[in-house]
mmCIF file of C-alpha atoms and ligand atoms in Angstrom:
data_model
loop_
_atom_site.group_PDB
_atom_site.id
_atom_site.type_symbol
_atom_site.label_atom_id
_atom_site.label_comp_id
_atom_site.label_asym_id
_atom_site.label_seq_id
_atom_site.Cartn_x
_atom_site.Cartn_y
_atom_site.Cartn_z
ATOM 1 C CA UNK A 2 39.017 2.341 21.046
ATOM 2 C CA UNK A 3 36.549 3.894 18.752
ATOM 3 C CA UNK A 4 37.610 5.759 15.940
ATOM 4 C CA UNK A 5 35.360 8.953 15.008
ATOM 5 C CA UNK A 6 36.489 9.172 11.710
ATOM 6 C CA UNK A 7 35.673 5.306 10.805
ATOM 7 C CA UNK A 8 31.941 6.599 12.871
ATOM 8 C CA UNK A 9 32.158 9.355 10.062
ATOM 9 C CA UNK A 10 33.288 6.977 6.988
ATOM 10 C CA UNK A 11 30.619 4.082 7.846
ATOM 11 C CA UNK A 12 27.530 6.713 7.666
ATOM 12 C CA UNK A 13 28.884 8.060 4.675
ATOM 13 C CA UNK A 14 30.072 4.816 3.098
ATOM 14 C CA UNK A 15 26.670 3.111 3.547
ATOM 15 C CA UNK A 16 24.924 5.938 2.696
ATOM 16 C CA UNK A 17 26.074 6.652 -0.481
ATOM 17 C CA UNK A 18 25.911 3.118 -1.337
ATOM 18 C CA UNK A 19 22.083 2.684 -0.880
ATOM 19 C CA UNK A 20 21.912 6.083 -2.435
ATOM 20 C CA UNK A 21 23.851 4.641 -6.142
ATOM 21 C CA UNK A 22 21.844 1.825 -5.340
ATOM 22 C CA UNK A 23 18.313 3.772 -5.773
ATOM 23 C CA UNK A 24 19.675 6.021 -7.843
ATOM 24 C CA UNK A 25 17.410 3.723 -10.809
ATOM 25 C CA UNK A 26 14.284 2.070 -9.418
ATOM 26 C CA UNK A 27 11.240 0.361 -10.839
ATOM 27 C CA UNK A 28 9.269 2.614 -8.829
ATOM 28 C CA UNK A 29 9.708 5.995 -6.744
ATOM 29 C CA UNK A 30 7.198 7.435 -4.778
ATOM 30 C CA UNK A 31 7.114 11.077 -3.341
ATOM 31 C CA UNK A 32 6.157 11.415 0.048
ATOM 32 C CA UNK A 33 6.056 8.969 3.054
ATOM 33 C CA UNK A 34 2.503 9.380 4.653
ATOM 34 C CA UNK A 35 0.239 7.029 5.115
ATOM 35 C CA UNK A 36 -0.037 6.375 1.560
ATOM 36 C CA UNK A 37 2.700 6.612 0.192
ATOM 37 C CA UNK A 38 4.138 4.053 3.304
ATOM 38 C CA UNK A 39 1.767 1.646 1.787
ATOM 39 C CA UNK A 40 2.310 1.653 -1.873
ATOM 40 C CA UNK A 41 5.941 1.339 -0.651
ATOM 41 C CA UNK A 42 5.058 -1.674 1.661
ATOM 42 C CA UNK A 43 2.996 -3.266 -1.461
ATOM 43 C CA UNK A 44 5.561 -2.969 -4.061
ATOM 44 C CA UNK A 45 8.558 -3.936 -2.114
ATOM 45 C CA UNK A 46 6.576 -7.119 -0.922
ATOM 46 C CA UNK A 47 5.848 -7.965 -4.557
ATOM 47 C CA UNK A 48 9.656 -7.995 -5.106
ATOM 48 C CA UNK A 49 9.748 -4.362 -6.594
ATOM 49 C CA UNK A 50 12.488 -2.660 -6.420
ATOM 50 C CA UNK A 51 10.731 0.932 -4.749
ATOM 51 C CA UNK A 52 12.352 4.207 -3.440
ATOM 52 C CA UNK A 53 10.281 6.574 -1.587
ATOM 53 C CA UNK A 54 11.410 9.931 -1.005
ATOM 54 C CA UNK A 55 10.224 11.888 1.977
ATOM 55 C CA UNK A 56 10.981 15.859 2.533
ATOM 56 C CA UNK A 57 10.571 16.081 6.159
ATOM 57 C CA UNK A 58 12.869 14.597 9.132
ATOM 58 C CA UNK A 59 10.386 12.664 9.959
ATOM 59 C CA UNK A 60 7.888 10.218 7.704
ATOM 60 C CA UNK A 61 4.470 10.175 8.620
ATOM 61 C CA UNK A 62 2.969 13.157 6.815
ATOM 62 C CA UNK A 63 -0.696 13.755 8.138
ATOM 63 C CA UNK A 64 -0.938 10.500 10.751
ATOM 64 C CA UNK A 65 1.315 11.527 13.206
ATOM 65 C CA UNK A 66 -1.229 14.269 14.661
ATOM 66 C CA UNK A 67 -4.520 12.381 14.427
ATOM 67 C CA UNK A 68 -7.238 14.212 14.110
ATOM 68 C CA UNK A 69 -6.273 17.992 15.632
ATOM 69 C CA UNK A 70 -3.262 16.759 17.605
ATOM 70 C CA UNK A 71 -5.407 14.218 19.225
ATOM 71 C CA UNK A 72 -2.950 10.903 18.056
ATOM 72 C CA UNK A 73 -5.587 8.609 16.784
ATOM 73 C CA UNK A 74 -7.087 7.755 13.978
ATOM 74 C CA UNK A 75 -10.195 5.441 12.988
ATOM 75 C CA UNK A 76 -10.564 3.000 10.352
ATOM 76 C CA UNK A 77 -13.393 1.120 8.630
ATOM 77 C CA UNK A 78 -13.201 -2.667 8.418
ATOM 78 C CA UNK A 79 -11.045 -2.927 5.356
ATOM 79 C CA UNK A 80 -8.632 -0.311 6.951
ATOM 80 C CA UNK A 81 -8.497 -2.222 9.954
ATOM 81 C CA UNK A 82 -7.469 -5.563 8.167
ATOM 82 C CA UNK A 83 -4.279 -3.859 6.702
ATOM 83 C CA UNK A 84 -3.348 -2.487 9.590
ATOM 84 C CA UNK A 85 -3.724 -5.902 11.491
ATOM 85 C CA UNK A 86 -1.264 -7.175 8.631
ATOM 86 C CA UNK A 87 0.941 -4.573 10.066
ATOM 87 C CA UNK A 88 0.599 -5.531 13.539
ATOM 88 C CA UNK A 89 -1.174 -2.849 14.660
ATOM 89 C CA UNK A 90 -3.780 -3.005 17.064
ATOM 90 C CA UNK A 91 -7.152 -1.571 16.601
ATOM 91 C CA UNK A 92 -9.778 -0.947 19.350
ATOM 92 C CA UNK A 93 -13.795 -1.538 18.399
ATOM 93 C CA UNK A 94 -15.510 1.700 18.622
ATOM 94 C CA UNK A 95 -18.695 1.023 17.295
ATOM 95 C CA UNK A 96 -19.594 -1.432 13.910
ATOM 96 C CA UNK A 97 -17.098 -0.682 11.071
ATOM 97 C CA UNK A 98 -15.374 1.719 13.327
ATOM 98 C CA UNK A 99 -12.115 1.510 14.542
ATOM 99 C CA UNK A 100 -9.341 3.360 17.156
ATOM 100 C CA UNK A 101 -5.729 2.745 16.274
ATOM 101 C CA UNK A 102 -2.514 4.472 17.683
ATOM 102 C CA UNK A 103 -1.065 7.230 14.983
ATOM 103 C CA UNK A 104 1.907 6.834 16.569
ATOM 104 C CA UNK A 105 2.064 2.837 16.746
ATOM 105 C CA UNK A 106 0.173 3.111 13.093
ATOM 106 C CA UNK A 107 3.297 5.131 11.757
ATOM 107 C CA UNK A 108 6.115 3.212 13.831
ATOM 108 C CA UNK A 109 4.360 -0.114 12.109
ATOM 109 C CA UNK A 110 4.363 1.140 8.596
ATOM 110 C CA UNK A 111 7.833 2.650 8.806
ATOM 111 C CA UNK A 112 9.267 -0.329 10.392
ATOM 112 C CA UNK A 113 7.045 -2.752 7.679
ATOM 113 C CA UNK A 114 8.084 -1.116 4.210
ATOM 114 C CA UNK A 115 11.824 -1.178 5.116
ATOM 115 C CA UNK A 116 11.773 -4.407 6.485
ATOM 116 C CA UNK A 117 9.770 -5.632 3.357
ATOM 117 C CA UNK A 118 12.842 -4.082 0.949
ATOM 118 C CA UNK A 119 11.658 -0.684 0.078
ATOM 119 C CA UNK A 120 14.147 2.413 0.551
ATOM 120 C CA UNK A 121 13.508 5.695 2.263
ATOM 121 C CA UNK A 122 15.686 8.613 2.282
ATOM 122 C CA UNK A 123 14.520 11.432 3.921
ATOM 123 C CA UNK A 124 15.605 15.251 4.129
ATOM 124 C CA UNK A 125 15.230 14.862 0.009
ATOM 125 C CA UNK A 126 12.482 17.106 -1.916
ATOM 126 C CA UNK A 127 11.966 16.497 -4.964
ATOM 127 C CA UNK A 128 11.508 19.643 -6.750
ATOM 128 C CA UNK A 129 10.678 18.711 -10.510
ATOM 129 C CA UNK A 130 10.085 16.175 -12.690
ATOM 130 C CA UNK A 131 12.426 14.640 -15.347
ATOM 131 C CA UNK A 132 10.617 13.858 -18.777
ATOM 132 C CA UNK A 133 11.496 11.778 -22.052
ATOM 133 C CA UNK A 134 9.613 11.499 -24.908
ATOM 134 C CA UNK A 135 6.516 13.009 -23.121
ATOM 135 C CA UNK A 136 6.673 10.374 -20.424
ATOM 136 C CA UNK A 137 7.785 10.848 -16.648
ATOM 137 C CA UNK A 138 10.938 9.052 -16.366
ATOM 138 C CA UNK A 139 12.433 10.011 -12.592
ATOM 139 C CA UNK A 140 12.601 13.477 -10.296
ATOM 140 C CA UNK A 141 14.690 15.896 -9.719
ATOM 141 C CA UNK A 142 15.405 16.705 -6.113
ATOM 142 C CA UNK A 143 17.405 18.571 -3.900
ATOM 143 C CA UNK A 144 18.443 18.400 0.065
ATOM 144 C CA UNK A 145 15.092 20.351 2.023
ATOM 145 C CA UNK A 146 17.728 22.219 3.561
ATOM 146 C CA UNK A 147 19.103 23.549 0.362
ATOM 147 C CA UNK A 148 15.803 24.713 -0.776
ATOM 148 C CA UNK A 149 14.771 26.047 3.049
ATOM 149 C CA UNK A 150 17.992 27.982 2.967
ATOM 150 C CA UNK A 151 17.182 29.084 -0.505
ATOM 151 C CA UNK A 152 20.579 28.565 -1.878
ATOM 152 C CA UNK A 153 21.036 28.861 -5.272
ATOM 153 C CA UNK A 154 22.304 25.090 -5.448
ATOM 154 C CA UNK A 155 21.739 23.171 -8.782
ATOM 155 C CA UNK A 156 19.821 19.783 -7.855
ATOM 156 C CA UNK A 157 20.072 16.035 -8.878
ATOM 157 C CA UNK A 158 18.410 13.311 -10.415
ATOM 158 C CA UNK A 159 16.644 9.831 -9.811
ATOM 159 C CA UNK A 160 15.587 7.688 -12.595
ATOM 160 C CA UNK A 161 12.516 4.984 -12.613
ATOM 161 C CA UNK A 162 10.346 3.364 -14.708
ATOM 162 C CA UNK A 163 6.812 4.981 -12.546
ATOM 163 C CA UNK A 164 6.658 7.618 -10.495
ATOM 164 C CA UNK A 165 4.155 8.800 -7.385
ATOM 165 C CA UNK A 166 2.503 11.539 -6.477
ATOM 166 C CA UNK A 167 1.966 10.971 -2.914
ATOM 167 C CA UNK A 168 2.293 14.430 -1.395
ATOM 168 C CA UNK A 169 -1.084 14.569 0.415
ATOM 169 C CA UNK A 170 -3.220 17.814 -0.075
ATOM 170 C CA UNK A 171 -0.678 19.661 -1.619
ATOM 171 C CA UNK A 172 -0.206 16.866 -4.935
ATOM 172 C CA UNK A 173 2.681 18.779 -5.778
ATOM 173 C CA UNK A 174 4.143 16.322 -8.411
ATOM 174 C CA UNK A 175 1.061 16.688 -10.247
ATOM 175 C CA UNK A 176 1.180 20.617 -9.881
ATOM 176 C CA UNK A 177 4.828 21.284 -10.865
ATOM 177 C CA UNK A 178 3.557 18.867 -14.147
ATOM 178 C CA UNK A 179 0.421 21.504 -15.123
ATOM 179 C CA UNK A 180 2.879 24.182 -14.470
ATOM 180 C CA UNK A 181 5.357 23.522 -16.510
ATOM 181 C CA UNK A 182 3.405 21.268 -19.191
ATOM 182 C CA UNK A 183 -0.159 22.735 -19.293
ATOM 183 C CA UNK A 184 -3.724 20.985 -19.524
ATOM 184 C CA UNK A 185 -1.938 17.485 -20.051
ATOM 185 C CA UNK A 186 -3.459 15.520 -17.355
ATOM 186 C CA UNK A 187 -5.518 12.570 -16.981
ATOM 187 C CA UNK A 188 -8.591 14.460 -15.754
ATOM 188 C CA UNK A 189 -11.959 15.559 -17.423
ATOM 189 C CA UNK A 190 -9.844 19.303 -17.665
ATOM 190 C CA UNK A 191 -6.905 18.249 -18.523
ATOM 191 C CA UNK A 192 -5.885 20.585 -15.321
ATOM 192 C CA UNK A 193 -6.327 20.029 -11.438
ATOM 193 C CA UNK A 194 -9.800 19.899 -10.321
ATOM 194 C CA UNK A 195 -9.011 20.581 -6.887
ATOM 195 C CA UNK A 196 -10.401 19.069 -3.181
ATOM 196 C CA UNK A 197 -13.536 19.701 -2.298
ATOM 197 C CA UNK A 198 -15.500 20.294 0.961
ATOM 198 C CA UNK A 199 -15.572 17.198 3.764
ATOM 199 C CA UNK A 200 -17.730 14.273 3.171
ATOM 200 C CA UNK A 201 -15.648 11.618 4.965
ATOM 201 C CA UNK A 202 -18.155 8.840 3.170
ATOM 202 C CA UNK A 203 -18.090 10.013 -0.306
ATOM 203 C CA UNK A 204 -14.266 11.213 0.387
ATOM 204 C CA UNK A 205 -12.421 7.712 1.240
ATOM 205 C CA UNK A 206 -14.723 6.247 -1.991
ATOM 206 C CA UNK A 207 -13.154 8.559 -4.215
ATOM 207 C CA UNK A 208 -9.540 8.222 -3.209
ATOM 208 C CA UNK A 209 -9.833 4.397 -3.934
ATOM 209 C CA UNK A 210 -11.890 5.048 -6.912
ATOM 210 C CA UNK A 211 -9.511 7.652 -8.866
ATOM 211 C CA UNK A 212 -6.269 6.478 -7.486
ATOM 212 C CA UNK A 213 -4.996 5.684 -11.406
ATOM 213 C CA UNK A 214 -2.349 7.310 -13.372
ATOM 214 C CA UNK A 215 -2.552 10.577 -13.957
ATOM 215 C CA UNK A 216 0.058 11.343 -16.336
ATOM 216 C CA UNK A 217 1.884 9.052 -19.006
ATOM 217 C CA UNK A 218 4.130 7.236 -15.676
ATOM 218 C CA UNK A 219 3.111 9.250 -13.257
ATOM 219 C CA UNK A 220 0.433 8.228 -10.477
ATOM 220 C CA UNK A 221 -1.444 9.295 -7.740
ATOM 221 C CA UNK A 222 -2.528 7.809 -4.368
ATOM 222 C CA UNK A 223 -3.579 9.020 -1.040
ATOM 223 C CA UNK A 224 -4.934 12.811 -0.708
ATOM 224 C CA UNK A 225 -3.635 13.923 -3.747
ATOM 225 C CA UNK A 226 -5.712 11.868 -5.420
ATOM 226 C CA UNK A 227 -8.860 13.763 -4.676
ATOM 227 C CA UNK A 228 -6.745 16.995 -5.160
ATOM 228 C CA UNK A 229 -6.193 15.786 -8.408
ATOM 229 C CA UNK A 230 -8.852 14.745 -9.446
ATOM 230 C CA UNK A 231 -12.043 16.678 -7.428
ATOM 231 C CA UNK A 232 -12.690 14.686 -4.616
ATOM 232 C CA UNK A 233 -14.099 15.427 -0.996
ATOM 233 C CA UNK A 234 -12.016 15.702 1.855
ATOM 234 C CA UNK A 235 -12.638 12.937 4.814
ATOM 235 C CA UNK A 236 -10.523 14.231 7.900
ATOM 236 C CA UNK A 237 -9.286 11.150 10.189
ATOM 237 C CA UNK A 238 -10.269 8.538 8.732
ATOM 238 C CA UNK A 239 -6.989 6.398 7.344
ATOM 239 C CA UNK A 240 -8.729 3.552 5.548
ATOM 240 C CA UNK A 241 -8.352 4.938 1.673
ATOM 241 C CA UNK A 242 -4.823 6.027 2.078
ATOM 242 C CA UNK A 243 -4.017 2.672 2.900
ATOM 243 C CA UNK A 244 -6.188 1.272 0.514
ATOM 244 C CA UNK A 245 -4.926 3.629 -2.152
ATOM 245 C CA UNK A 246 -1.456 2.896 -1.428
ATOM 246 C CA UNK A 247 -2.317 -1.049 -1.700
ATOM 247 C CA UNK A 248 -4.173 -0.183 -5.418
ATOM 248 C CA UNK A 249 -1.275 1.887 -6.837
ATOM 249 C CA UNK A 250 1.277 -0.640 -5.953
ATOM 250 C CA UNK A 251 -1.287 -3.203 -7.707
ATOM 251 C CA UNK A 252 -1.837 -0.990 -11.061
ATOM 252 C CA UNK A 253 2.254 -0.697 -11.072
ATOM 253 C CA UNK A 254 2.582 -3.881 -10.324
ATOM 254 C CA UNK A 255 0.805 -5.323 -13.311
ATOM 255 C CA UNK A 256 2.351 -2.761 -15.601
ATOM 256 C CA UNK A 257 6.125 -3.826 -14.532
ATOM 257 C CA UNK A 258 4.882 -7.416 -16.018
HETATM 258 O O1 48F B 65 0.133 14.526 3.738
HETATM 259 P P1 48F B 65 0.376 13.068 3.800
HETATM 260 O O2 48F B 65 0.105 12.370 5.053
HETATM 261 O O3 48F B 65 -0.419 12.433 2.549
HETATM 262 P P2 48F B 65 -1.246 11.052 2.415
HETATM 263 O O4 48F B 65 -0.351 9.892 2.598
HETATM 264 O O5 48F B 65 -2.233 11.079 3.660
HETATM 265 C C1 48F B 65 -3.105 12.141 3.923
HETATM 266 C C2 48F B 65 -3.455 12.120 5.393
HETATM 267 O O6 48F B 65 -2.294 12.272 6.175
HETATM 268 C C3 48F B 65 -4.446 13.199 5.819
HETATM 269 C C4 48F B 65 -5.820 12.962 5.352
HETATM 270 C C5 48F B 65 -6.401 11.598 5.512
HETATM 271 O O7 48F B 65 -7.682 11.698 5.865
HETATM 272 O O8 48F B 65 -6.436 13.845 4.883
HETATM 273 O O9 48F B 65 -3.981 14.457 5.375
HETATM 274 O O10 48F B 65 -2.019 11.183 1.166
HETATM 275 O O11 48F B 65 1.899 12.773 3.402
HETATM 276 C C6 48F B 65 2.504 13.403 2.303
HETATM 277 C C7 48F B 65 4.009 13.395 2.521
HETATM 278 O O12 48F B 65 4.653 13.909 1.368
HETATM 279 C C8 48F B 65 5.760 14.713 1.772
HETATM 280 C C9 48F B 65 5.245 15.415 3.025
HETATM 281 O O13 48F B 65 6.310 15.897 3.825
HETATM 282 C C10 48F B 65 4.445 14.295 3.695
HETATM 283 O O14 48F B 65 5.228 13.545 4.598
HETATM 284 N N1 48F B 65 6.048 15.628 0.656
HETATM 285 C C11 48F B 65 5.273 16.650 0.207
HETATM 286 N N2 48F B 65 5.860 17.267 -0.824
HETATM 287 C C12 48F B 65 7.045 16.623 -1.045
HETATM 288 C C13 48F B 65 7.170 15.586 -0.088
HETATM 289 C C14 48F B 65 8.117 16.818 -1.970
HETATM 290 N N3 48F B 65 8.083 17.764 -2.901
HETATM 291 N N4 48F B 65 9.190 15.988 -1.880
HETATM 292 C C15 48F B 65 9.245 15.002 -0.938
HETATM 293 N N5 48F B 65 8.245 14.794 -0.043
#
């Protein structure tokens, strides 16, 4: 006979266990897109112990449409060797051009980073930053449906040793940072640049390029990257945020030593 209330107990038991669990981590990343999925995947298989927080109901950020709603995406050779490490199987197009499912490409990477030991909760925004001695030290975050509802609900906190931006176009880590702290930041203004026009060439070069810490603990990968720091857009190409996901879990990596 099953019980609803030991249905009800065993969600909220479990839950709340992972959730004291990551309430610490070595690393937590905001956002589970494409890059963000990575650096989670990269970190976790290094034996880090990674959190990645995702707003939406759903991870996947910008892959699950494709390019306009069409559900693929291409990669480049490199791109294409990380996602055969995820299983995923690309189609030749041309030389150095490759077709991949979004939707296979996001159940791969979802399926990948938890397996490999990193923890996503989603339905979570973070919504600022927590700070000691002028270093990033955790988030502050709050259920999405709290803030969608706009209830005047005080939020929580998560505490770990780096932090990443990994909120796409909208780098919003880094923003609510310049808001509240000024022209700190890593960049030639101290402030954000901001993305420019499309050049999918010069675009995925500059995610992989400037995907470095922006902030004393705080890093960037993916889109936000070129947000951050002035780069092109590239449209539907996936190879950098893979690729940046892979380098911020490497820079972290080294500094957890
Ligand atoms: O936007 P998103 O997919 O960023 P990405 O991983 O990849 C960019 C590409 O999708 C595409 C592109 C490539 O050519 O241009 O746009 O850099 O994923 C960002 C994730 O962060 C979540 C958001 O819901 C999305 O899933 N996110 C954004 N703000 C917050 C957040 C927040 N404050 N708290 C938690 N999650």
């Amino acid at each position: 006979m099953l019980d609803e209330i030991k249905i009800t107990k065993a969600i909220i038991e479990s839950y709340l266990k992972d959730f004291n669990k990551y309430l610490e981590s070595d690393a937590l990343i905001c956002g589970a897109g494409p890059a963000g999925l990575s650096a989670g995947y990269y970190l976790a298989k290094a034996g880090v112990k990674v959190v990645i927080l995702e707003k939406n109901l759903r991870p996947g950020g910008g892959l699950t449409g494709g390019g306009m709603m069409f559900n693929k995406i291409v990669v480049d050779e490199e791109g294409k060797e990380i996602l055969t490490e995820f299983g995923v199987s690309c189609e030749k197009y041309e030389e150095n051009y490759y077709v991949a499912c979004a939707l296979e490409t996001l159940g791969a990477l979802v399926y990948h980073t938890i397996k490999k030991g990193a923890k996503i909760f989603n339905l979570i925004t973070v919504e600022d930053l927590l700070i000691h001695n002028e270093k990033v030290s955790g988030v502050v975050i709050n259920w999405t449906s709290v803030i969608l509802a706009n209830l005047h609900i005080d939020p929580m906190t998560m505490r770990s040793k780096f932090v990443v931006d990994a909120t796409g176009h909208g780098c919003e880590l880094v923003k609510i940072l310049e808001k509240k702290m000024g022209k700190v930041l890593f960049t030639t203004t101290g402030g954000i640049i901001g993305e420019k026009l499309m050049n999918a060439e010069m675009g995925e070069k500059f995610v992989i390029e400037n995907t470095k810490e922006v902030y004393h603990n705080l890093f960037v990968c993916g889109m936000a990257v070129n947000a951050v720091f002035g780069g092109p857009r590239m449209g539907p190409i996936f190879s950098s945020m893979l690729l940046s996901g892979k380098k911020v879990a490497e820079i972290i990596k080294e500094k957890l030593k």
